[in-house]
Structures are given as C-alpha cells and as structure tokens.
Tab-separated table of C-alpha atoms and ligand atoms in Angstrom:
chain	number	residue	atom	x	y	z
A	1069	MET	CA	146.757	49.234	19.786
A	1070	ASN	CA	143.718	51.510	19.808
A	1071	ILE	CA	140.860	49.822	21.629
A	1072	LEU	CA	137.325	51.185	21.683
A	1073	VAL	CA	135.296	50.155	24.741
A	1074	ILE	CA	131.518	50.530	24.592
A	1075	HIS	CA	129.190	49.957	27.522
A	1076	GLY	CA	125.538	49.575	26.582
A	1077	PRO	CA	122.290	50.561	28.285
A	1078	ASN	CA	121.922	50.678	32.047
A	1079	LEU	CA	125.581	50.038	32.709
A	1080	GLN	CA	125.759	53.603	34.064
A	1081	LEU	CA	123.874	52.075	37.014
A	1082	LEU	CA	126.682	49.717	37.984
A	1083	GLY	CA	127.193	49.687	41.725
A	1084	LYS	CA	123.505	50.375	42.358
A	1085	ARG	CA	121.868	47.964	39.935
A	1086	GLN	CA	121.337	44.429	41.297
A	1087	PRO	CA	124.741	44.327	43.024
A	1088	GLU	CA	124.250	40.631	43.772
A	1089	LEU	CA	124.463	40.078	39.993
A	1090	TYR	CA	126.549	42.925	38.650
A	1091	GLY	CA	128.764	43.688	41.643
A	1092	LYS	CA	129.325	46.770	43.795
A	1093	GLU	CA	131.827	48.462	41.509
A	1094	THR	CA	130.605	51.625	39.774
A	1095	LEU	CA	131.128	52.248	36.065
A	1096	ALA	CA	133.734	54.906	36.916
A	1097	GLN	CA	135.634	52.370	39.046
A	1098	LEU	CA	135.412	49.735	36.306
A	1099	ASN	CA	136.663	52.237	33.731
A	1100	ALA	CA	139.578	53.186	36.000
A	1101	ARG	CA	140.547	49.503	36.199
A	1102	LEU	CA	140.314	49.173	32.420
A	1103	LYS	CA	142.518	52.226	31.892
A	1104	LYS	CA	145.073	50.906	34.395
A	1105	HIS	CA	145.178	47.489	32.732
A	1106	ALA	CA	145.411	49.041	29.262
A	1107	ALA	CA	148.338	51.200	30.426
A	1108	TYR	CA	150.046	48.069	31.796
A	1109	LEU	CA	149.508	46.389	28.415
A	1110	GLY	CA	150.666	49.501	26.558
A	1111	GLN	CA	147.320	49.968	24.800
A	1112	THR	CA	145.217	53.090	24.238
A	1113	LEU	CA	141.538	53.169	25.178
A	1114	ARG	CA	138.516	55.255	24.293
A	1115	ILE	CA	135.593	54.418	26.572
A	1116	PHE	CA	131.926	55.344	26.058
A	1117	GLN	CA	128.584	54.416	27.563
A	1118	SER	CA	125.265	54.866	25.780
A	1119	ASN	CA	121.685	53.957	26.562
A	1120	CYS	CA	120.604	54.292	22.930
A	1121	GLU	CA	120.892	51.840	20.071
A	1122	GLY	CA	121.471	54.630	17.532
A	1123	GLY	CA	123.926	56.296	19.906
A	1124	ILE	CA	126.007	53.129	20.020
A	1125	ILE	CA	125.939	52.844	16.235
A	1126	ASP	CA	127.019	56.483	15.927
A	1127	LEU	CA	129.903	55.866	18.357
A	1128	LEU	CA	130.977	52.793	16.390
A	1129	THR	CA	130.849	54.771	13.160
A	1130	ALA	CA	132.705	57.807	14.523
A	1131	ASN	CA	135.500	55.684	16.026
A	1132	ALA	CA	135.776	52.900	13.434
A	1133	ALA	CA	138.752	54.398	11.611
A	1134	TRP	CA	140.625	54.839	14.909
A	1135	ALA	CA	139.715	51.545	16.566
A	1136	GLU	CA	141.903	48.532	15.919
A	1137	ALA	CA	139.662	46.490	18.200
A	1138	LEU	CA	136.293	46.903	19.872
A	1139	VAL	CA	135.364	45.621	23.321
A	1140	ILE	CA	131.599	45.875	23.662
A	1141	ASN	CA	129.087	45.012	26.343
A	1142	PRO	CA	125.891	45.594	24.381
A	1143	ALA	CA	123.878	44.873	27.575
A	1144	ALA	CA	120.207	44.175	26.756
A	1145	TYR	CA	120.839	44.992	23.071
A	1146	THR	CA	122.890	41.793	22.983
A	1147	HIS	CA	119.718	39.815	22.734
A	1148	TYR	CA	117.911	41.579	19.893
A	1149	SER	CA	119.831	44.409	18.201
A	1150	TYR	CA	120.387	43.379	14.614
A	1151	ALA	CA	121.226	47.047	13.996
A	1152	ILE	CA	124.278	46.928	16.289
A	1153	ARG	CA	125.233	43.549	14.881
A	1154	ASP	CA	125.059	44.966	11.318
A	1155	ALA	CA	127.101	48.035	12.307
A	1156	ILE	CA	129.920	45.894	13.731
A	1157	GLU	CA	129.907	43.719	10.627
A	1158	GLY	CA	129.494	46.593	8.169
A	1159	LEU	CA	132.275	48.672	9.718
A	1160	GLY	CA	134.584	45.661	9.716
A	1161	LEU	CA	135.379	46.009	13.421
A	1162	GLN	CA	137.395	43.349	15.225
A	1163	ALA	CA	134.941	42.962	18.073
A	1164	ILE	CA	135.036	41.166	21.393
A	1165	GLU	CA	131.732	40.791	23.254
A	1166	VAL	CA	131.793	40.970	27.038
A	1167	HIS	CA	129.283	40.454	29.834
A	1168	LEU	CA	129.621	40.798	33.560
A	1169	THR	CA	127.271	37.859	34.115
A	1170	ASP	CA	127.150	34.454	32.491
A	1171	ILE	CA	124.288	35.053	30.048
A	1172	SER	CA	124.243	31.331	29.122
A	1173	LYS	CA	122.994	30.534	32.627
A	1174	ARG	CA	120.360	33.268	32.992
A	1175	GLU	CA	116.784	33.718	31.721
A	1176	PRO	CA	116.117	32.120	28.313
A	1177	PHE	CA	115.903	35.488	26.533
A	1178	ARG	CA	119.427	36.346	27.741
A	1179	ARG	CA	120.959	33.125	26.461
A	1180	VAL	CA	120.774	34.347	22.872
A	1181	SER	CA	123.337	36.813	21.566
A	1182	VAL	CA	122.708	38.195	18.096
A	1183	ILE	CA	126.054	40.018	18.424
A	1184	LYS	CA	128.212	36.941	19.002
A	1185	PRO	CA	128.323	35.808	15.334
A	1186	VAL	CA	130.104	39.029	14.329
A	1187	CYS	CA	132.612	38.882	17.202
A	1188	LEU	CA	135.969	37.158	17.433
A	1189	ALA	CA	135.310	36.067	21.013
A	1190	GLN	CA	132.873	36.371	23.885
A	1191	PHE	CA	133.880	36.651	27.555
A	1192	ALA	CA	131.038	36.393	30.060
A	1193	GLY	CA	130.499	35.667	33.707
A	1194	GLY	CA	133.718	37.067	35.118
A	1195	GLY	CA	132.474	40.463	36.267
A	1196	ALA	CA	135.149	43.071	35.549
A	1197	LEU	CA	137.494	40.220	34.644
A	1198	SER	CA	135.435	39.656	31.473
A	1199	TYR	CA	136.554	43.100	30.284
A	1200	LEU	CA	140.157	42.700	31.441
A	1201	THR	CA	140.389	39.355	29.635
A	1202	ALA	CA	138.999	41.006	26.511
A	1203	LEU	CA	141.799	43.591	26.655
A	1204	ASP	CA	144.350	40.765	26.918
A	1205	TYR	CA	142.672	39.105	23.940
A	1206	CYS	CA	142.975	42.334	21.918
A	1207	VAL	CA	146.709	42.303	22.501
A	1208	SER	CA	146.891	38.694	21.295
A	1209	ILE	CA	145.131	39.537	18.015
A	1210	GLY	CA	147.211	42.683	17.565
A	1211	ASN	CA	150.484	40.787	17.390
B	2402	DQA	C1	124.779	42.129	30.664
B	2402	DQA	C2	123.738	41.007	30.509
B	2402	DQA	C3	122.507	41.514	29.789
B	2402	DQA	O1	121.552	40.472	29.655
B	2402	DQA	C4	121.877	42.655	30.579
B	2402	DQA	O2	120.771	43.178	29.858
B	2402	DQA	C5	122.843	43.717	30.930
B	2402	DQA	C6	124.188	43.349	31.355
B	2402	DQA	C7	126.002	41.691	31.488
B	2402	DQA	O3	127.002	42.392	31.429
B	2402	DQA	O4	125.957	40.675	32.179
B	2402	DQA	O5	122.499	44.892	30.984
B	2402	DQA	O6	125.238	42.490	29.379
C-alpha cells in the first residue's frame, strides 16, 4: 500500500519544542521509525513536512493519485483549517489523523478538530505510537 505521511507546521521542531509534551525524538528520528515500521508491514511511504497551509494542500494534490492512504498530523491547522479539510474530502483521500498529544485533554481551542470529520480514524496521545498505530490501521483498511 502507498501511504502518504504529512507532518504539519512546527513539527520540524520536534526534539527541541516543548519536549515535556512532544518528546525528545527529532522529526528525522520519528521518520526513521515510521520507515522501519512501514518496511516491517510491507508498505511504501512518502513523508513530507510543511509549515504552510497551501503547501500541505499542494502536497495532497500532487500525491493524491499515488496515495492509497494518508496519515496526517495537521498540527495547529487541525483546529481551524477548513481548506485542508476540504482538500482531503475533495481529493477523496482515505485519511487518518494523528497527534502526538491527546488534544481532547489540552486547551479548549485544541479540543476541536475540523479535520476529524473527513478522516476514517484519529489516533492521539500516544506520541510516536499514534503514527505507528495509524500505519497499522492503513494496513487493516487496505485488506
Ligand atoms: C499536535 C497538537 C496541535 O494542537 C499542535 O498545534 C501541534 C501538534 C500534536 O501532535 O499533538 O503542533 O498536532
């Protein structure tokens, strides 16, 4: 299965950014774990990070024909980007939303996800495990 992984804004700061919340692992280390797990599952990944709403939409558009599933951490865009939501819906992507932290237990503005309604599932609060579980979930929908 071809799985597109998108990391949203500020996730390039992983390892440095509020490690008590987001952990000490860098984005490169997280991506290495994702690639290793995908290889174990026999899946193919394309991984991107973007700090821009339009950049994420362009990545979704450019990879939509290739991607059989999307694993996306929209980061802060989760809470207000109707544009990303519309792109996922409009492109017909089978999307899984992931978060390192449990957004349902954080500040009120983080408890809302405008992306969730266009996703098949949401995994949050597990750190890197949220992403790894999303890859497992992709395999389950691919069969
Ligand atoms: C996040 C949660 C968002 O609220 C925040 O803006 C992020 C990261 C997470 O993975 O827990 O940047 O998506």
